[in-house]
Amino acid sequence: AQSVTQLDSHVSVSEGTPVLLRCNYSSSYSPSLFWYVQHPNKGLQLLLKYTSAATLVKGINGFEAEFKKSETSFHLTKPSAHMSDAAEYFCVVSENNQGGKLIFGQGTELSVKP
Amino acid sequence: ETGVTQTPRHLVMGMTNKKSLKCEQHLGHNAMYWYKQSAKKPLELMFVYSLEERVENNSVPSRFSPECPNSSHLFLHLHTLQPEDSALYLCASSRDSGGNYEQYFGPGTRLTVT
């Protein structure tokens, strides 16, 4: 069975400092992994995805994530936070044999202080 | 914009009302999804359609009735809802229903049941 755990429900950083949002997953098969972002009163937007190609994945808005199979982790990072990065972030796992079923983490709310 | 639109954006309905949510995708995708997002809970997958056929129904109460007349349109018909059904309902689409295809989300319908 697959599952995903986001280790922090809330992260607060200062503008211009690095961002780290942590995600661990559990999967029986070769997983696909995604990070989505949701700004207030908006739908979810795809930041990046991993599908068994390069383990370091670059996404939009300067975000990237590294797939580490040995640690079953897929942490999201950004070198320098911007005020517009304040939002809810979701780590998502999908198994390729599960017909498109995405399993969402509970979300991490990112706050960015001026 | 992601190419997935939802109407209405906000809906208030009484427990005896009947209403419908509409979703339209302009991406040429073959799969469409309904999700429920409640406060402090992970996203819950409700229904999956692939090429207009329902392929997944995640134990959703019968007061929620989906309809997919073609691959571009998806409806969620609502009747005799309960206050606990108040949530953000998100529609998504993907190229196909395989697990490695990213899903594109609409902005959601904020539903309040009084």
mmCIF file of C-alpha atoms in Angstrom, chain A residues 32 34 36 38 41-46 49 51 90 94-102 104-106 109, chain B residues 2 9 33 35 37 42-43 45 48 56 58 88 90 97-108 110:
data_model
loop_
_atom_site.group_PDB
_atom_site.id
_atom_site.type_symbol
_atom_site.label_atom_id
_atom_site.label_comp_id
_atom_site.label_asym_id
_atom_site.label_seq_id
_atom_site.Cartn_x
_atom_site.Cartn_y
_atom_site.Cartn_z
ATOM 1 C CA SER A 32 5.554 8.649 -9.315
ATOM 2 C CA PHE A 34 4.560 15.118 -7.266
ATOM 3 C CA TYR A 36 1.481 20.637 -5.787
ATOM 4 C CA GLN A 38 -2.412 25.702 -3.452
ATOM 5 C CA ASN A 41 -9.098 30.131 -2.637
ATOM 6 C CA LYS A 42 -7.400 28.567 -5.645
ATOM 7 C CA GLY A 43 -7.067 25.084 -7.080
ATOM 8 C CA LEU A 44 -3.902 23.022 -6.967
ATOM 9 C CA GLN A 45 -1.026 23.799 -9.306
ATOM 10 C CA LEU A 46 1.681 21.290 -10.233
ATOM 11 C CA LYS A 49 7.017 15.620 -10.758
ATOM 12 C CA THR A 51 8.705 9.587 -12.746
ATOM 13 C CA PHE A 90 1.077 18.976 -0.988
ATOM 14 C CA SER A 94 1.020 7.572 -7.238
ATOM 15 C CA GLU A 95 1.740 3.998 -8.210
ATOM 16 C CA ASN A 96 1.801 3.383 -11.906
ATOM 17 C CA ASN A 97 -0.442 0.345 -11.599
ATOM 18 C CA GLN A 98 -3.161 2.088 -9.604
ATOM 19 C CA GLY A 99 -5.080 3.715 -12.433
ATOM 20 C CA GLY A 100 -4.324 7.346 -11.717
ATOM 21 C CA LYS A 101 -5.098 7.274 -8.022
ATOM 22 C CA LEU A 102 -3.122 9.993 -6.278
ATOM 23 C CA PHE A 104 -2.107 13.258 -1.021
ATOM 24 C CA GLY A 105 -0.187 14.237 2.068
ATOM 25 C CA GLN A 106 -1.909 16.373 4.635
ATOM 26 C CA GLU A 109 1.464 25.551 5.163
ATOM 27 C CA THR B 2 -4.748 25.448 -15.926
ATOM 28 C CA ARG B 9 -17.215 29.016 -7.734
ATOM 29 C CA TYR B 33 -11.680 13.372 -11.443
ATOM 30 C CA TYR B 35 -12.042 15.444 -5.205
ATOM 31 C CA GLN B 37 -11.164 19.000 0.199
ATOM 32 C CA PRO B 42 -6.109 15.348 2.987
ATOM 33 C CA LEU B 43 -7.770 15.551 -0.382
ATOM 34 C CA LEU B 45 -10.678 11.196 -4.298
ATOM 35 C CA VAL B 48 -12.511 8.818 -11.641
ATOM 36 C CA GLU B 56 -13.386 4.369 -9.589
ATOM 37 C CA ASN B 58 -14.397 5.637 -3.558
ATOM 38 C CA LEU B 88 -14.172 22.660 -1.513
ATOM 39 C CA LEU B 90 -12.103 20.142 -6.948
ATOM 40 C CA SER B 97 -5.711 7.607 -15.925
ATOM 41 C CA GLY B 98 -2.291 5.980 -15.507
ATOM 42 C CA GLY B 99 -0.457 6.850 -12.309
ATOM 43 C CA ASN B 100 2.421 8.739 -13.889
ATOM 44 C CA TYR B 101 0.290 11.416 -15.549
ATOM 45 C CA GLU B 102 0.060 14.704 -13.700
ATOM 46 C CA GLN B 103 -3.390 16.027 -12.974
ATOM 47 C CA TYR B 104 -4.488 19.553 -13.705
ATOM 48 C CA PHE B 105 -6.907 21.062 -11.232
ATOM 49 C CA GLY B 106 -9.696 23.572 -11.564
ATOM 50 C CA PRO B 107 -10.170 26.388 -9.027
ATOM 51 C CA GLY B 108 -12.856 24.478 -7.137
ATOM 52 C CA ARG B 110 -16.792 26.187 -2.373
#
